[in-house]
């Protein structure tokens, strides 16, 4: 009994992984980026999505709703709550669809649906509250379609040992998108809110087209 206990302690000591340093994590992310064309196209699409949602949906849209439509916090909050309800209701069906078709297959349609919603925002805001709600619902459908598709596709795109680095890189691209998108589209909205929505829509259309064009399966 004593010998088995010692053996167990020795095993635990030997199995302890070395501490990960920031330099090692960064090096792993660089290798993941360089080693997988599929991961690169996922990261670029993820960046485009988060940049536009941060700029158009999270920054410009609330300001437009408050200034152009004169909505109060409660009415604006109800619209965004409606988007959350759509995301929750569609999570399971979209996950089943991603399992059947493949997660990467859903990314271009998701980007295009979201782009369509952003293109409709200027006209809907100038029309009525109901039109804005419909455009925001369409945007929520696009976000729901995207869901965790980039994450699932990224785990499939690399070897098991590279998955942590690949997911870290994907997340980093999304975070950079959140940072730059809100600043860039907010700056454009200072001159023209409609131009900000139009730019967001064009970025998503271009990203969807690029995602399809550089698909390694097409090569």
Coordinates of C-alpha atoms in Angstrom, one line a residue:
X1 CA 0.0 0.0 0.0
X2 CA 2.8 2.4 0.8
X3 CA 4.6 1.7 -2.5
X4 CA 1.4 2.3 -4.5
X5 CA 1.0 5.7 -2.7
X6 CA 4.5 6.7 -3.6
X7 CA 4.0 5.7 -7.2
X8 CA 0.8 7.8 -7.4
X9 CA 2.7 10.8 -6.1
X10 CA 5.5 10.3 -8.6
X11 CA 3.0 10.1 -11.4
X12 CA 1.2 13.3 -10.3
X13 CA 4.6 15.1 -10.2
X14 CA 5.6 13.8 -13.6
X15 CA 2.3 14.6 -15.2
X16 CA 2.2 18.3 -14.1
X17 CA 2.4 20.5 -17.3
X18 CA 5.0 23.2 -17.4
X19 CA 3.6 26.7 -16.8
X20 CA 2.6 28.6 -20.0
X21 CA 4.4 31.9 -20.5
X22 CA 3.0 34.8 -22.5
X23 CA 5.9 34.3 -25.0
X24 CA 5.0 30.7 -25.5
X25 CA 1.3 31.4 -26.0
X26 CA 2.2 34.1 -28.5
X27 CA 4.5 31.8 -30.4
X28 CA 1.8 29.1 -30.5
X29 CA -0.6 31.6 -31.9
X30 CA 1.9 32.6 -34.6
X31 CA 2.4 29.0 -35.6
X32 CA -1.3 28.4 -35.7
X33 CA -1.8 31.4 -38.0
X34 CA 1.0 30.4 -40.3
X35 CA 0.1 26.7 -40.4
X36 CA -3.6 26.7 -41.3
X37 CA -5.2 28.6 -44.2
X38 CA -8.6 27.6 -42.9
X39 CA -7.9 29.2 -39.5
X40 CA -6.7 32.4 -41.2
X41 CA -10.0 32.8 -43.1
X42 CA -12.0 32.0 -39.9
X43 CA -10.0 34.7 -38.0
X44 CA -10.6 37.3 -40.7
X45 CA -14.3 36.5 -40.8
X46 CA -14.5 36.6 -37.0
X47 CA -12.8 40.0 -36.9
X48 CA -15.1 41.4 -39.5
X49 CA -18.2 40.2 -37.7
X50 CA -17.2 41.6 -34.3
X51 CA -15.9 44.8 -35.8
X52 CA -19.2 45.5 -37.5
X53 CA -21.5 44.4 -34.6
X54 CA -19.5 46.5 -32.2
X55 CA -19.6 49.5 -34.4
X56 CA -23.1 49.3 -36.0
X57 CA -25.2 47.4 -33.5
X58 CA -23.6 48.3 -30.2
X59 CA -22.4 51.9 -30.9
X60 CA -24.2 53.7 -33.7
X61 CA -27.6 52.0 -33.5
X62 CA -28.4 53.0 -29.8
X63 CA -27.5 56.6 -30.5
X64 CA -29.7 56.6 -33.6
X65 CA -32.6 55.1 -31.7
X66 CA -32.3 57.7 -29.0
X67 CA -31.7 60.8 -31.2
X68 CA -33.7 60.1 -34.5
X69 CA -36.6 58.1 -33.0
X70 CA -36.5 59.7 -29.6
X71 CA -36.7 56.4 -27.8
X72 CA -36.1 56.1 -24.1
X73 CA -33.9 53.5 -22.3
X74 CA -36.8 51.2 -21.8
X75 CA -37.9 51.1 -25.4
X76 CA -34.2 50.7 -26.6
X77 CA -33.7 47.9 -24.0
X78 CA -36.8 46.1 -25.2
X79 CA -35.4 46.0 -28.8
X80 CA -32.1 44.6 -27.7
X81 CA -33.9 42.1 -25.4
X82 CA -35.8 40.9 -28.4
X83 CA -32.5 40.2 -30.1
X84 CA -31.4 38.1 -27.1
X85 CA -34.7 36.2 -27.2
X86 CA -34.1 35.3 -30.9
X87 CA -30.6 34.2 -30.1
X88 CA -31.7 31.9 -27.3
X89 CA -34.6 30.4 -29.2
X90 CA -32.5 29.7 -32.3
X91 CA -29.4 28.3 -30.5
X92 CA -30.5 24.7 -30.6
X93 CA -31.9 24.5 -34.2
X94 CA -28.8 26.4 -35.5
X95 CA -26.5 24.0 -33.6
X96 CA -28.3 21.0 -35.2
X97 CA -28.0 22.7 -38.6
X98 CA -24.3 23.2 -38.1
X99 CA -23.8 19.6 -37.2
X100 CA -25.5 18.5 -40.3
X101 CA -24.0 21.0 -42.8
X102 CA -20.7 21.8 -41.1
X103 CA -20.0 24.9 -39.0
X104 CA -18.0 26.7 -41.7
X105 CA -20.9 26.4 -44.1
X106 CA -23.1 28.7 -42.0
X107 CA -20.6 31.5 -41.8
X108 CA -21.2 33.2 -45.2
X109 CA -25.0 33.1 -44.9
X110 CA -24.8 34.5 -41.4
X111 CA -22.5 37.4 -42.5
X112 CA -24.8 38.2 -45.5
X113 CA -28.0 38.2 -43.4
X114 CA -26.4 40.5 -40.9
X115 CA -25.2 42.7 -43.7
X116 CA -28.7 42.9 -45.0
X117 CA -30.0 44.0 -41.6
X118 CA -27.4 46.8 -41.5
X119 CA -28.3 47.9 -44.9
X120 CA -31.9 48.2 -43.8
X121 CA -31.2 50.2 -40.7
X122 CA -31.2 53.7 -42.2
X123 CA -34.5 53.2 -44.0
X124 CA -36.1 51.5 -41.0
X125 CA -35.1 54.2 -38.6
X126 CA -36.6 56.9 -40.7
X127 CA -39.8 54.9 -41.1
X128 CA -41.1 53.5 -37.8
X129 CA -40.4 51.6 -34.5
X130 CA -41.8 48.4 -36.0
X131 CA -39.5 48.6 -39.0
X132 CA -36.5 49.1 -36.7
X133 CA -37.6 46.0 -34.7
X134 CA -37.9 44.0 -37.8
X135 CA -34.4 45.0 -39.0
X136 CA -32.9 44.3 -35.5
X137 CA -34.6 40.9 -35.6
X138 CA -33.0 40.1 -38.9
X139 CA -29.6 41.1 -37.4
X140 CA -30.3 38.8 -34.5
X141 CA -31.0 35.9 -36.9
X142 CA -27.6 36.5 -38.6
X143 CA -25.8 36.5 -35.3
X144 CA -27.7 33.4 -34.2
X145 CA -26.6 31.7 -37.5
X146 CA -23.0 32.5 -36.8
X147 CA -23.2 31.5 -33.1
X148 CA -20.3 29.3 -32.2
X149 CA -19.6 28.3 -35.9
X150 CA -16.2 29.9 -36.0
X151 CA -15.1 28.3 -32.8
X152 CA -16.3 24.9 -33.9
X153 CA -14.7 25.3 -37.3
X154 CA -11.4 26.4 -35.8
X155 CA -11.2 23.3 -33.6
X156 CA -11.7 21.2 -36.7
X157 CA -9.1 23.1 -38.7
X158 CA -6.0 22.4 -36.6
X159 CA -4.4 19.4 -34.9
X160 CA -5.3 18.6 -31.3
X161 CA -2.1 20.0 -29.9
X162 CA -2.8 23.3 -31.6
X163 CA -6.4 23.8 -30.6
X164 CA -5.7 26.0 -27.6
X165 CA -3.6 28.4 -29.7
X166 CA -6.1 28.4 -32.5
X167 CA -9.0 29.3 -30.1
X168 CA -6.9 32.0 -28.5
X169 CA -6.1 33.5 -31.9
X170 CA -9.7 33.4 -32.9
X171 CA -10.8 35.1 -29.7
X172 CA -8.0 37.7 -30.1
X173 CA -9.2 38.6 -33.6
X174 CA -12.7 39.0 -32.3
X175 CA -11.6 41.2 -29.4
X176 CA -9.5 43.4 -31.8
X177 CA -12.6 43.7 -33.9
X178 CA -14.7 44.9 -31.0
X179 CA -12.0 47.5 -30.2
X180 CA -11.4 48.8 -33.7
X181 CA -15.0 48.5 -35.0
X182 CA -16.6 50.7 -32.4
X183 CA -14.0 53.4 -32.9
X184 CA -14.0 53.3 -36.7
X185 CA -17.7 53.1 -37.3
X186 CA -18.3 55.6 -34.4
X187 CA -16.0 58.0 -36.2
X188 CA -17.8 57.5 -39.5
X189 CA -21.1 58.1 -37.8
X190 CA -19.9 61.5 -36.6
X191 CA -20.2 62.5 -40.2
X192 CA -23.0 60.2 -41.4
X193 CA -24.9 57.5 -39.5
X194 CA -26.2 56.1 -42.8
X195 CA -22.6 55.8 -44.1
X196 CA -21.6 53.9 -40.9
X197 CA -24.4 51.3 -41.5
X198 CA -23.5 51.1 -45.2
X199 CA -19.8 50.6 -44.5
X200 CA -20.6 47.8 -42.0
X201 CA -22.8 46.1 -44.5
X202 CA -20.2 46.3 -47.2
X203 CA -17.5 44.9 -44.9
X204 CA -19.7 41.9 -44.1
X205 CA -20.5 41.3 -47.8
X206 CA -16.8 41.5 -48.7
X207 CA -15.9 39.2 -45.8
X208 CA -18.5 36.6 -46.8
X209 CA -17.2 36.7 -50.4
X210 CA -13.6 36.3 -49.3
X211 CA -14.5 33.5 -47.0
X212 CA -16.1 31.6 -49.9
X213 CA -13.4 32.5 -52.4
X214 CA -10.4 31.3 -50.3
X215 CA -12.1 28.1 -49.1
X216 CA -9.3 25.4 -49.2
X217 CA -11.9 22.9 -50.6
X218 CA -12.2 25.0 -53.7
X219 CA -8.5 24.8 -54.5

